[in-house]
């Protein structure tokens, strides 16, 4: 799935839409430090009152919020072993196509049991499963009306799950209008924190408007903090890499090839080359969900195009093997240079930390002055510090 696919289904989680229909909802209550299900409840989503529907729909929308490979991860399922009956891919696929609600519920219950068997949570948890259909209109023509667009749609059945912690309301002082007196509140019912889910998933993934049952979209509770144990043991998914980890791998590979010392011009050229890959592939990414990647050949090309000498295939492949232990590994270009509009490059010194955009690295130089190392930044306009214009000093002449 690409960011547009996720955004398209996410915005349909609202009441009274004909492009997304939720048929069934199944809620499971798990007590903290427990290894079983405390309570479960299954019903038609349409039987919930409107306020409950809106609360849940906002929750589902939050599950699908965040950036790919930062909070959302497309996970490939592990291979099913012969005779394995509790593989999550199988449970989800069978549940998705079950004709009876009771059959769907049993499969979701087995997934919930895998959760409590894998981890004893330190707070009470509510796990919610929904089953429905997502309708995405085909690509519109300029002369089509809104009615025409609704006539032709891609229909994909889906299952979405959200995981939410609970908390007891804080004790407070209230005024009782009936008794006309002040007293402490006696509310003891746990509050389900639907506004801040700690995890979830969507099955199946959508690729080119077609269902991809070999992948599941996993949602982490915090950026760059996926629950690896949950992915592997509960979802039966393969290992994933976050954008943060991908960027670190790239940096280590480059260091292994050219060393850990580099001038700002070369480094800026490296980021320019990678950014050009993103610009060239922008239309393909929007339409097909593909994103340019950096394998051994691309890393070699980028380094050579950036003016790095003494770079060859053998050196780059050895660096991949040394850092990631896989010569076939590919890093997403968007992980290395998230956005030229985003100031994402940090310059760290003992005196100060400076953050600039990648293309501006060429204006930064380390120079020696009076036997001391100094950081010099070329500027095209006056430098402002806390509203004051900095006076020029011709010390380097």
PDB file of N, CA, C and O in Angstrom, residues 56-132:
ATOM      1  N   UNK A  56     -16.042   4.924  17.586  1.00  0.00           N
ATOM      2  CA  UNK A  56     -15.266   3.835  17.001  1.00  0.00           C
ATOM      3  C   UNK A  56     -14.660   4.238  15.664  1.00  0.00           C
ATOM      4  O   UNK A  56     -13.504   3.926  15.370  1.00  0.00           O
ATOM      5  N   UNK A  57     -15.413   4.943  14.829  1.00  0.00           N
ATOM      6  CA  UNK A  57     -14.901   5.361  13.517  1.00  0.00           C
ATOM      7  C   UNK A  57     -13.697   6.291  13.662  1.00  0.00           C
ATOM      8  O   UNK A  57     -12.726   6.183  12.901  1.00  0.00           O
ATOM      9  N   UNK A  58     -13.746   7.190  14.642  1.00  0.00           N
ATOM     10  CA  UNK A  58     -12.590   8.051  14.906  1.00  0.00           C
ATOM     11  C   UNK A  58     -11.387   7.215  15.354  1.00  0.00           C
ATOM     12  O   UNK A  58     -10.246   7.495  14.992  1.00  0.00           O
ATOM     13  N   UNK A  59     -11.661   6.185  16.136  1.00  0.00           N
ATOM     14  CA  UNK A  59     -10.606   5.286  16.601  1.00  0.00           C
ATOM     15  C   UNK A  59      -9.949   4.554  15.431  1.00  0.00           C
ATOM     16  O   UNK A  59      -8.723   4.468  15.338  1.00  0.00           O
ATOM     17  N   UNK A  60     -10.772   4.040  14.513  1.00  0.00           N
ATOM     18  CA  UNK A  60     -10.233   3.313  13.357  1.00  0.00           C
ATOM     19  C   UNK A  60      -9.411   4.235  12.460  1.00  0.00           C
ATOM     20  O   UNK A  60      -8.393   3.837  11.902  1.00  0.00           O
ATOM     21  N   UNK A  61      -9.864   5.477  12.357  1.00  0.00           N
ATOM     22  CA  UNK A  61      -9.143   6.461  11.548  1.00  0.00           C
ATOM     23  C   UNK A  61      -7.761   6.742  12.157  1.00  0.00           C
ATOM     24  O   UNK A  61      -6.767   6.900  11.443  1.00  0.00           O
ATOM     25  N   UNK A  62      -7.710   6.767  13.497  1.00  0.00           N
ATOM     26  CA  UNK A  62      -6.429   7.011  14.177  1.00  0.00           C
ATOM     27  C   UNK A  62      -5.485   5.823  14.010  1.00  0.00           C
ATOM     28  O   UNK A  62      -4.257   6.003  13.951  1.00  0.00           O
ATOM     29  N   UNK A  63      -6.034   4.617  13.956  1.00  0.00           N
ATOM     30  CA  UNK A  63      -5.196   3.432  13.736  1.00  0.00           C
ATOM     31  C   UNK A  63      -4.433   3.564  12.421  1.00  0.00           C
ATOM     32  O   UNK A  63      -3.259   3.200  12.326  1.00  0.00           O
ATOM     33  N   UNK A  64      -5.091   4.113  11.400  1.00  0.00           N
ATOM     34  CA  UNK A  64      -4.480   4.247  10.074  1.00  0.00           C
ATOM     35  C   UNK A  64      -3.778   5.588   9.889  1.00  0.00           C
ATOM     36  O   UNK A  64      -3.428   5.946   8.768  1.00  0.00           O
ATOM     37  N   UNK A  65      -3.575   6.321  10.964  1.00  0.00           N
ATOM     38  CA  UNK A  65      -2.875   7.604  10.883  1.00  0.00           C
ATOM     39  C   UNK A  65      -1.369   7.412  11.017  1.00  0.00           C
ATOM     40  O   UNK A  65      -0.898   6.450  11.619  1.00  0.00           O
ATOM     41  N   UNK A  66      -0.612   8.318  10.451  1.00  0.00           N
ATOM     42  CA  UNK A  66       0.847   8.236  10.542  1.00  0.00           C
ATOM     43  C   UNK A  66       1.487   7.877   9.221  1.00  0.00           C
ATOM     44  O   UNK A  66       0.819   7.477   8.265  1.00  0.00           O
ATOM     45  N   UNK A  67       2.821   7.995   9.169  1.00  0.00           N
ATOM     46  CA  UNK A  67       3.571   7.762   7.945  1.00  0.00           C
ATOM     47  C   UNK A  67       3.947   6.301   7.788  1.00  0.00           C
ATOM     48  O   UNK A  67       4.143   5.582   8.770  1.00  0.00           O
ATOM     49  N   UNK A  68       4.053   5.875   6.528  1.00  0.00           N
ATOM     50  CA  UNK A  68       4.509   4.519   6.233  1.00  0.00           C
ATOM     51  C   UNK A  68       5.936   4.328   6.722  1.00  0.00           C
ATOM     52  O   UNK A  68       6.784   5.222   6.587  1.00  0.00           O
ATOM     53  N   UNK A  69       6.194   3.161   7.289  1.00  0.00           N
ATOM     54  CA  UNK A  69       7.505   2.773   7.804  1.00  0.00           C
ATOM     55  C   UNK A  69       7.957   3.617   8.984  1.00  0.00           C
ATOM     56  O   UNK A  69       9.120   3.572   9.389  1.00  0.00           O
ATOM     57  N   UNK A  70       7.037   4.426   9.516  1.00  0.00           N
ATOM     58  CA  UNK A  70       7.287   5.177  10.739  1.00  0.00           C
ATOM     59  C   UNK A  70       6.281   4.726  11.805  1.00  0.00           C
ATOM     60  O   UNK A  70       6.657   4.326  12.903  1.00  0.00           O
ATOM     61  N   UNK A  71       4.984   4.764  11.451  1.00  0.00           N
ATOM     62  CA  UNK A  71       3.937   4.221  12.334  1.00  0.00           C
ATOM     63  C   UNK A  71       3.142   3.104  11.666  1.00  0.00           C
ATOM     64  O   UNK A  71       2.530   2.290  12.344  1.00  0.00           O
ATOM     65  N   UNK A  72       3.126   3.094  10.337  1.00  0.00           N
ATOM     66  CA  UNK A  72       2.414   2.069   9.584  1.00  0.00           C
ATOM     67  C   UNK A  72       3.417   1.232   8.803  1.00  0.00           C
ATOM     68  O   UNK A  72       4.314   1.774   8.153  1.00  0.00           O
ATOM     69  N   UNK A  73       3.241  -0.094   8.861  1.00  0.00           N
ATOM     70  CA  UNK A  73       4.210  -0.991   8.236  1.00  0.00           C
ATOM     71  C   UNK A  73       3.493  -2.085   7.451  1.00  0.00           C
ATOM     72  O   UNK A  73       2.611  -2.768   7.992  1.00  0.00           O
ATOM     73  N   UNK A  74       3.872  -2.215   6.184  1.00  0.00           N
ATOM     74  CA  UNK A  74       3.340  -3.314   5.382  1.00  0.00           C
ATOM     75  C   UNK A  74       4.170  -4.554   5.689  1.00  0.00           C
ATOM     76  O   UNK A  74       5.362  -4.609   5.366  1.00  0.00           O
ATOM     77  N   UNK A  75       3.548  -5.542   6.321  1.00  0.00           N
ATOM     78  CA  UNK A  75       4.256  -6.721   6.817  1.00  0.00           C
ATOM     79  C   UNK A  75       3.904  -7.933   5.959  1.00  0.00           C
ATOM     80  O   UNK A  75       2.727  -8.202   5.697  1.00  0.00           O
ATOM     81  N   UNK A  76       4.928  -8.646   5.543  1.00  0.00           N
ATOM     82  CA  UNK A  76       4.720  -9.877   4.777  1.00  0.00           C
ATOM     83  C   UNK A  76       4.561 -11.036   5.748  1.00  0.00           C
ATOM     84  O   UNK A  76       5.309 -11.161   6.719  1.00  0.00           O
ATOM     85  N   UNK A  77       3.571 -11.887   5.504  1.00  0.00           N
ATOM     86  CA  UNK A  77       3.337 -13.029   6.392  1.00  0.00           C
ATOM     87  C   UNK A  77       4.468 -14.058   6.267  1.00  0.00           C
ATOM     88  O   UNK A  77       5.034 -14.258   5.192  1.00  0.00           O
ATOM     89  N   UNK A  78       4.760 -14.708   7.390  1.00  0.00           N
ATOM     90  CA  UNK A  78       5.672 -15.842   7.371  1.00  0.00           C
ATOM     91  C   UNK A  78       4.997 -17.001   6.638  1.00  0.00           C
ATOM     92  O   UNK A  78       3.773 -17.058   6.528  1.00  0.00           O
ATOM     93  N   UNK A  79       5.803 -17.899   6.171  1.00  0.00           N
ATOM     94  CA  UNK A  79       5.259 -19.084   5.489  1.00  0.00           C
ATOM     95  C   UNK A  79       4.549 -19.969   6.498  1.00  0.00           C
ATOM     96  O   UNK A  79       5.045 -20.202   7.604  1.00  0.00           O
ATOM     97  N   UNK A  80       3.379 -20.472   6.126  1.00  0.00           N
ATOM     98  CA  UNK A  80       2.621 -21.346   7.005  1.00  0.00           C
ATOM     99  C   UNK A  80       3.237 -22.744   7.007  1.00  0.00           C
ATOM    100  O   UNK A  80       3.517 -23.313   5.946  1.00  0.00           O
ATOM    101  N   UNK A  81       3.439 -23.265   8.202  1.00  0.00           N
ATOM    102  CA  UNK A  81       3.950 -24.620   8.323  1.00  0.00           C
ATOM    103  C   UNK A  81       2.833 -25.624   8.017  1.00  0.00           C
ATOM    104  O   UNK A  81       1.656 -25.334   8.210  1.00  0.00           O
ATOM    105  N   UNK A  82       3.226 -26.765   7.545  1.00  0.00           N
ATOM    106  CA  UNK A  82       2.231 -27.793   7.205  1.00  0.00           C
ATOM    107  C   UNK A  82       1.463 -28.206   8.461  1.00  0.00           C
ATOM    108  O   UNK A  82       2.046 -28.524   9.492  1.00  0.00           O
ATOM    109  N   UNK A  83       0.141 -28.177   8.363  1.00  0.00           N
ATOM    110  CA  UNK A  83      -0.702 -28.561   9.488  1.00  0.00           C
ATOM    111  C   UNK A  83      -0.946 -27.453  10.496  1.00  0.00           C
ATOM    112  O   UNK A  83      -1.672 -27.648  11.476  1.00  0.00           O
ATOM    113  N   UNK A  84      -0.364 -26.262  10.276  1.00  0.00           N
ATOM    114  CA  UNK A  84      -0.549 -25.139  11.205  1.00  0.00           C
ATOM    115  C   UNK A  84      -1.948 -24.550  11.028  1.00  0.00           C
ATOM    116  O   UNK A  84      -2.319 -24.119   9.950  1.00  0.00           O
ATOM    117  N   UNK A  85      -2.724 -24.547  12.090  1.00  0.00           N
ATOM    118  CA  UNK A  85      -4.130 -24.097  11.998  1.00  0.00           C
ATOM    119  C   UNK A  85      -4.360 -22.726  12.614  1.00  0.00           C
ATOM    120  O   UNK A  85      -5.434 -22.145  12.445  1.00  0.00           O
ATOM    121  N   UNK A  86      -3.366 -22.212  13.354  1.00  0.00           N
ATOM    122  CA  UNK A  86      -3.573 -20.924  14.022  1.00  0.00           C
ATOM    123  C   UNK A  86      -2.741 -19.810  13.396  1.00  0.00           C
ATOM    124  O   UNK A  86      -2.494 -18.782  14.035  1.00  0.00           O
ATOM    125  N   UNK A  87      -2.289 -19.994  12.166  1.00  0.00           N
ATOM    126  CA  UNK A  87      -1.553 -18.928  11.482  1.00  0.00           C
ATOM    127  C   UNK A  87      -2.506 -17.763  11.250  1.00  0.00           C
ATOM    128  O   UNK A  87      -3.618 -17.938  10.760  1.00  0.00           O
ATOM    129  N   UNK A  88      -2.091 -16.553  11.614  1.00  0.00           N
ATOM    130  CA  UNK A  88      -2.987 -15.399  11.562  1.00  0.00           C
ATOM    131  C   UNK A  88      -3.465 -15.093  10.153  1.00  0.00           C
ATOM    132  O   UNK A  88      -4.614 -14.665   9.960  1.00  0.00           O
ATOM    133  N   UNK A  89      -2.634 -15.309   9.149  1.00  0.00           N
ATOM    134  CA  UNK A  89      -3.079 -15.091   7.771  1.00  0.00           C
ATOM    135  C   UNK A  89      -4.272 -15.987   7.448  1.00  0.00           C
ATOM    136  O   UNK A  89      -5.257 -15.548   6.847  1.00  0.00           O
ATOM    137  N   UNK A  90      -4.198 -17.226   7.876  1.00  0.00           N
ATOM    138  CA  UNK A  90      -5.291 -18.173   7.631  1.00  0.00           C
ATOM    139  C   UNK A  90      -6.541 -17.784   8.409  1.00  0.00           C
ATOM    140  O   UNK A  90      -7.652 -17.803   7.859  1.00  0.00           O
ATOM    141  N   UNK A  91      -6.366 -17.410   9.688  1.00  0.00           N
ATOM    142  CA  UNK A  91      -7.517 -17.015  10.508  1.00  0.00           C
ATOM    143  C   UNK A  91      -8.222 -15.790   9.922  1.00  0.00           C
ATOM    144  O   UNK A  91      -9.454 -15.719   9.901  1.00  0.00           O
ATOM    145  N   UNK A  92      -7.439 -14.815   9.443  1.00  0.00           N
ATOM    146  CA  UNK A  92      -8.022 -13.604   8.875  1.00  0.00           C
ATOM    147  C   UNK A  92      -8.713 -13.898   7.553  1.00  0.00           C
ATOM    148  O   UNK A  92      -9.816 -13.405   7.293  1.00  0.00           O
ATOM    149  N   UNK A  93      -8.076 -14.705   6.721  1.00  0.00           N
ATOM    150  CA  UNK A  93      -8.663 -15.005   5.405  1.00  0.00           C
ATOM    151  C   UNK A  93      -9.974 -15.779   5.572  1.00  0.00           C
ATOM    152  O   UNK A  93     -10.981 -15.457   4.920  1.00  0.00           O
ATOM    153  N   UNK A  94      -9.972 -16.781   6.442  1.00  0.00           N
ATOM    154  CA  UNK A  94     -11.193 -17.564   6.673  1.00  0.00           C
ATOM    155  C   UNK A  94     -12.267 -16.704   7.324  1.00  0.00           C
ATOM    156  O   UNK A  94     -13.448 -16.809   6.980  1.00  0.00           O
ATOM    157  N   UNK A  95     -11.864 -15.863   8.276  1.00  0.00           N
ATOM    158  CA  UNK A  95     -12.829 -14.981   8.932  1.00  0.00           C
ATOM    159  C   UNK A  95     -13.424 -13.972   7.971  1.00  0.00           C
ATOM    160  O   UNK A  95     -14.610 -13.636   8.046  1.00  0.00           O
ATOM    161  N   UNK A  96     -12.600 -13.484   7.059  1.00  0.00           N
ATOM    162  CA  UNK A  96     -13.045 -12.487   6.085  1.00  0.00           C
ATOM    163  C   UNK A  96     -14.145 -13.047   5.188  1.00  0.00           C
ATOM    164  O   UNK A  96     -15.088 -12.337   4.832  1.00  0.00           O
ATOM    165  N   UNK A  97     -14.019 -14.322   4.839  1.00  0.00           N
ATOM    166  CA  UNK A  97     -14.956 -14.922   3.889  1.00  0.00           C
ATOM    167  C   UNK A  97     -15.979 -15.850   4.566  1.00  0.00           C
ATOM    168  O   UNK A  97     -16.733 -16.542   3.867  1.00  0.00           O
ATOM    169  N   UNK A  98     -16.018 -15.854   5.895  1.00  0.00           N
ATOM    170  CA  UNK A  98     -16.990 -16.679   6.612  1.00  0.00           C
ATOM    171  C   UNK A  98     -18.405 -16.167   6.362  1.00  0.00           C
ATOM    172  O   UNK A  98     -18.660 -14.962   6.449  1.00  0.00           O
ATOM    173  N   UNK A  99     -19.317 -17.044   6.052  1.00  0.00           N
ATOM    174  CA  UNK A  99     -20.697 -16.642   5.781  1.00  0.00           C
ATOM    175  C   UNK A  99     -21.462 -16.373   7.072  1.00  0.00           C
ATOM    176  O   UNK A  99     -22.352 -15.526   7.105  1.00  0.00           O
ATOM    177  N   UNK A 100     -21.123 -17.092   8.112  1.00  0.00           N
ATOM    178  CA  UNK A 100     -21.795 -16.904   9.393  1.00  0.00           C
ATOM    179  C   UNK A 100     -20.977 -15.994  10.303  1.00  0.00           C
ATOM    180  O   UNK A 100     -19.748 -16.119  10.376  1.00  0.00           O
ATOM    181  N   UNK A 101     -21.653 -15.088  10.989  1.00  0.00           N
ATOM    182  CA  UNK A 101     -20.973 -14.177  11.907  1.00  0.00           C
ATOM    183  C   UNK A 101     -20.274 -14.962  13.017  1.00  0.00           C
ATOM    184  O   UNK A 101     -19.173 -14.598  13.451  1.00  0.00           O
ATOM    185  N   UNK A 102     -20.891 -16.064  13.450  1.00  0.00           N
ATOM    186  CA  UNK A 102     -20.303 -16.867  14.523  1.00  0.00           C
ATOM    187  C   UNK A 102     -18.953 -17.451  14.111  1.00  0.00           C
ATOM    188  O   UNK A 102     -18.039 -17.550  14.930  1.00  0.00           O
ATOM    189  N   UNK A 103     -18.807 -17.799  12.833  1.00  0.00           N
ATOM    190  CA  UNK A 103     -17.539 -18.337  12.345  1.00  0.00           C
ATOM    191  C   UNK A 103     -16.467 -17.244  12.333  1.00  0.00           C
ATOM    192  O   UNK A 103     -15.315 -17.481  12.700  1.00  0.00           O
ATOM    193  N   UNK A 104     -16.856 -16.040  11.892  1.00  0.00           N
ATOM    194  CA  UNK A 104     -15.931 -14.909  11.900  1.00  0.00           C
ATOM    195  C   UNK A 104     -15.484 -14.591  13.318  1.00  0.00           C
ATOM    196  O   UNK A 104     -14.290 -14.374  13.572  1.00  0.00           O
ATOM    197  N   UNK A 105     -16.432 -14.605  14.240  1.00  0.00           N
ATOM    198  CA  UNK A 105     -16.138 -14.297  15.634  1.00  0.00           C
ATOM    199  C   UNK A 105     -15.145 -15.303  16.226  1.00  0.00           C
ATOM    200  O   UNK A 105     -14.202 -14.911  16.936  1.00  0.00           O
ATOM    201  N   UNK A 106     -15.308 -16.579  15.929  1.00  0.00           N
ATOM    202  CA  UNK A 106     -14.407 -17.612  16.452  1.00  0.00           C
ATOM    203  C   UNK A 106     -12.976 -17.364  15.984  1.00  0.00           C
ATOM    204  O   UNK A 106     -12.020 -17.478  16.759  1.00  0.00           O
ATOM    205  N   UNK A 107     -12.816 -17.008  14.723  1.00  0.00           N
ATOM    206  CA  UNK A 107     -11.477 -16.752  14.199  1.00  0.00           C
ATOM    207  C   UNK A 107     -10.833 -15.523  14.835  1.00  0.00           C
ATOM    208  O   UNK A 107      -9.638 -15.515  15.136  1.00  0.00           O
ATOM    209  N   UNK A 108     -11.630 -14.466  15.043  1.00  0.00           N
ATOM    210  CA  UNK A 108     -11.096 -13.267  15.690  1.00  0.00           C
ATOM    211  C   UNK A 108     -10.767 -13.562  17.162  1.00  0.00           C
ATOM    212  O   UNK A 108      -9.791 -13.036  17.703  1.00  0.00           O
ATOM    213  N   UNK A 109     -11.558 -14.402  17.779  1.00  0.00           N
ATOM    214  CA  UNK A 109     -11.303 -14.783  19.166  1.00  0.00           C
ATOM    215  C   UNK A 109      -9.962 -15.511  19.282  1.00  0.00           C
ATOM    216  O   UNK A 109      -9.200 -15.300  20.230  1.00  0.00           O
ATOM    217  N   UNK A 110      -9.645 -16.339  18.298  1.00  0.00           N
ATOM    218  CA  UNK A 110      -8.379 -17.080  18.318  1.00  0.00           C
ATOM    219  C   UNK A 110      -7.187 -16.117  18.186  1.00  0.00           C
ATOM    220  O   UNK A 110      -6.139 -16.334  18.792  1.00  0.00           O
ATOM    221  N   UNK A 111      -7.374 -15.058  17.408  1.00  0.00           N
ATOM    222  CA  UNK A 111      -6.309 -14.053  17.297  1.00  0.00           C
ATOM    223  C   UNK A 111      -6.155 -13.311  18.616  1.00  0.00           C
ATOM    224  O   UNK A 111      -5.030 -13.046  19.073  1.00  0.00           O
ATOM    225  N   UNK A 112      -7.278 -12.970  19.256  1.00  0.00           N
ATOM    226  CA  UNK A 112      -7.236 -12.288  20.553  1.00  0.00           C
ATOM    227  C   UNK A 112      -6.554 -13.162  21.603  1.00  0.00           C
ATOM    228  O   UNK A 112      -5.780 -12.666  22.440  1.00  0.00           O
ATOM    229  N   UNK A 113      -6.806 -14.463  21.566  1.00  0.00           N
ATOM    230  CA  UNK A 113      -6.168 -15.384  22.505  1.00  0.00           C
ATOM    231  C   UNK A 113      -4.663 -15.454  22.270  1.00  0.00           C
ATOM    232  O   UNK A 113      -3.883 -15.581  23.218  1.00  0.00           O
ATOM    233  N   UNK A 114      -4.257 -15.345  21.010  1.00  0.00           N
ATOM    234  CA  UNK A 114      -2.826 -15.311  20.707  1.00  0.00           C
ATOM    235  C   UNK A 114      -2.183 -14.075  21.338  1.00  0.00           C
ATOM    236  O   UNK A 114      -1.035 -14.119  21.780  1.00  0.00           O
ATOM    237  N   UNK A 115      -2.939 -12.976  21.398  1.00  0.00           N
ATOM    238  CA  UNK A 115      -2.421 -11.745  22.009  1.00  0.00           C
ATOM    239  C   UNK A 115      -2.156 -11.942  23.500  1.00  0.00           C
ATOM    240  O   UNK A 115      -1.092 -11.584  24.004  1.00  0.00           O
ATOM    241  N   UNK A 116      -3.131 -12.497  24.212  1.00  0.00           N
ATOM    242  CA  UNK A 116      -2.984 -12.640  25.670  1.00  0.00           C
ATOM    243  C   UNK A 116      -2.007 -13.751  26.026  1.00  0.00           C
ATOM    244  O   UNK A 116      -1.362 -13.711  27.084  1.00  0.00           O
ATOM    245  N   UNK A 117      -1.869 -14.735  25.154  1.00  0.00           N
ATOM    246  CA  UNK A 117      -0.901 -15.805  25.408  1.00  0.00           C
ATOM    247  C   UNK A 117       0.516 -15.313  25.169  1.00  0.00           C
ATOM    248  O   UNK A 117       1.466 -15.794  25.790  1.00  0.00           O
ATOM    249  N   UNK A 118       0.669 -14.328  24.272  1.00  0.00           N
ATOM    250  CA  UNK A 118       1.997 -13.818  23.934  1.00  0.00           C
ATOM    251  C   UNK A 118       2.486 -12.786  24.942  1.00  0.00           C
ATOM    252  O   UNK A 118       3.667 -12.742  25.262  1.00  0.00           O
ATOM    253  N   UNK A 119       1.578 -11.943  25.439  1.00  0.00           N
ATOM    254  CA  UNK A 119       1.962 -10.836  26.330  1.00  0.00           C
ATOM    255  C   UNK A 119       0.953 -10.663  27.455  1.00  0.00           C
ATOM    256  O   UNK A 119      -0.255 -10.727  27.221  1.00  0.00           O
ATOM    257  N   UNK A 120       1.443 -10.428  28.655  1.00  0.00           N
ATOM    258  CA  UNK A 120       0.568 -10.057  29.761  1.00  0.00           C
ATOM    259  C   UNK A 120       0.647  -8.536  29.897  1.00  0.00           C
ATOM    260  O   UNK A 120       1.681  -8.000  30.286  1.00  0.00           O
ATOM    261  N   UNK A 121      -0.445  -7.877  29.570  1.00  0.00           N
ATOM    262  CA  UNK A 121      -0.452  -6.415  29.509  1.00  0.00           C
ATOM    263  C   UNK A 121      -0.511  -5.824  30.908  1.00  0.00           C
ATOM    264  O   UNK A 121      -1.126  -6.376  31.815  1.00  0.00           O
ATOM    265  N   UNK A 122       0.140  -4.657  31.070  1.00  0.00           N
ATOM    266  CA  UNK A 122       0.195  -4.027  32.391  1.00  0.00           C
ATOM    267  C   UNK A 122      -1.016  -3.144  32.669  1.00  0.00           C
ATOM    268  O   UNK A 122      -1.136  -2.574  33.746  1.00  0.00           O
ATOM    269  N   UNK A 123      -1.914  -3.019  31.675  1.00  0.00           N
ATOM    270  CA  UNK A 123      -3.184  -2.312  31.868  1.00  0.00           C
ATOM    271  C   UNK A 123      -4.304  -3.107  31.199  1.00  0.00           C
ATOM    272  O   UNK A 123      -4.052  -3.894  30.287  1.00  0.00           O
ATOM    273  N   UNK A 124      -5.527  -2.896  31.662  1.00  0.00           N
ATOM    274  CA  UNK A 124      -6.663  -3.535  30.999  1.00  0.00           C
ATOM    275  C   UNK A 124      -6.714  -3.079  29.548  1.00  0.00           C
ATOM    276  O   UNK A 124      -6.443  -1.913  29.241  1.00  0.00           O
ATOM    277  N   UNK A 125      -7.074  -4.001  28.658  1.00  0.00           N
ATOM    278  CA  UNK A 125      -7.068  -3.721  27.225  1.00  0.00           C
ATOM    279  C   UNK A 125      -8.418  -4.059  26.605  1.00  0.00           C
ATOM    280  O   UNK A 125      -9.100  -4.983  27.043  1.00  0.00           O
ATOM    281  N   UNK A 126      -8.784  -3.300  25.573  1.00  0.00           N
ATOM    282  CA  UNK A 126      -9.937  -3.641  24.748  1.00  0.00           C
ATOM    283  C   UNK A 126      -9.442  -3.794  23.311  1.00  0.00           C
ATOM    284  O   UNK A 126      -8.844  -2.874  22.752  1.00  0.00           O
ATOM    285  N   UNK A 127      -9.657  -4.969  22.753  1.00  0.00           N
ATOM    286  CA  UNK A 127      -9.282  -5.232  21.357  1.00  0.00           C
ATOM    287  C   UNK A 127     -10.567  -5.287  20.553  1.00  0.00           C
ATOM    288  O   UNK A 127     -11.507  -6.023  20.891  1.00  0.00           O
ATOM    289  N   UNK A 128     -10.622  -4.505  19.491  1.00  0.00           N
ATOM    290  CA  UNK A 128     -11.814  -4.418  18.651  1.00  0.00           C
ATOM    291  C   UNK A 128     -11.505  -4.930  17.247  1.00  0.00           C
ATOM    292  O   UNK A 128     -10.475  -4.586  16.673  1.00  0.00           O
ATOM    293  N   UNK A 129     -12.402  -5.762  16.720  1.00  0.00           N
ATOM    294  CA  UNK A 129     -12.304  -6.246  15.346  1.00  0.00           C
ATOM    295  C   UNK A 129     -13.548  -5.803  14.589  1.00  0.00           C
ATOM    296  O   UNK A 129     -14.667  -5.880  15.130  1.00  0.00           O
ATOM    297  N   UNK A 130     -13.376  -5.349  13.366  1.00  0.00           N
ATOM    298  CA  UNK A 130     -14.528  -5.056  12.509  1.00  0.00           C
ATOM    299  C   UNK A 130     -14.333  -5.744  11.163  1.00  0.00           C
ATOM    300  O   UNK A 130     -13.204  -6.007  10.728  1.00  0.00           O
ATOM    301  N   UNK A 131     -15.451  -6.046  10.529  1.00  0.00           N
ATOM    302  CA  UNK A 131     -15.441  -6.649   9.194  1.00  0.00           C
ATOM    303  C   UNK A 131     -16.375  -5.861   8.304  1.00  0.00           C
ATOM    304  O   UNK A 131     -17.489  -5.515   8.704  1.00  0.00           O
ATOM    305  N   UNK A 132     -15.929  -5.540   7.097  1.00  0.00           N
ATOM    306  CA  UNK A 132     -16.759  -4.747   6.200  1.00  0.00           C
ATOM    307  C   UNK A 132     -16.256  -4.782   4.777  1.00  0.00           C
ATOM    308  O   UNK A 132     -15.434  -5.626   4.396  1.00  0.00           O
TER     309      UNK A 132
END
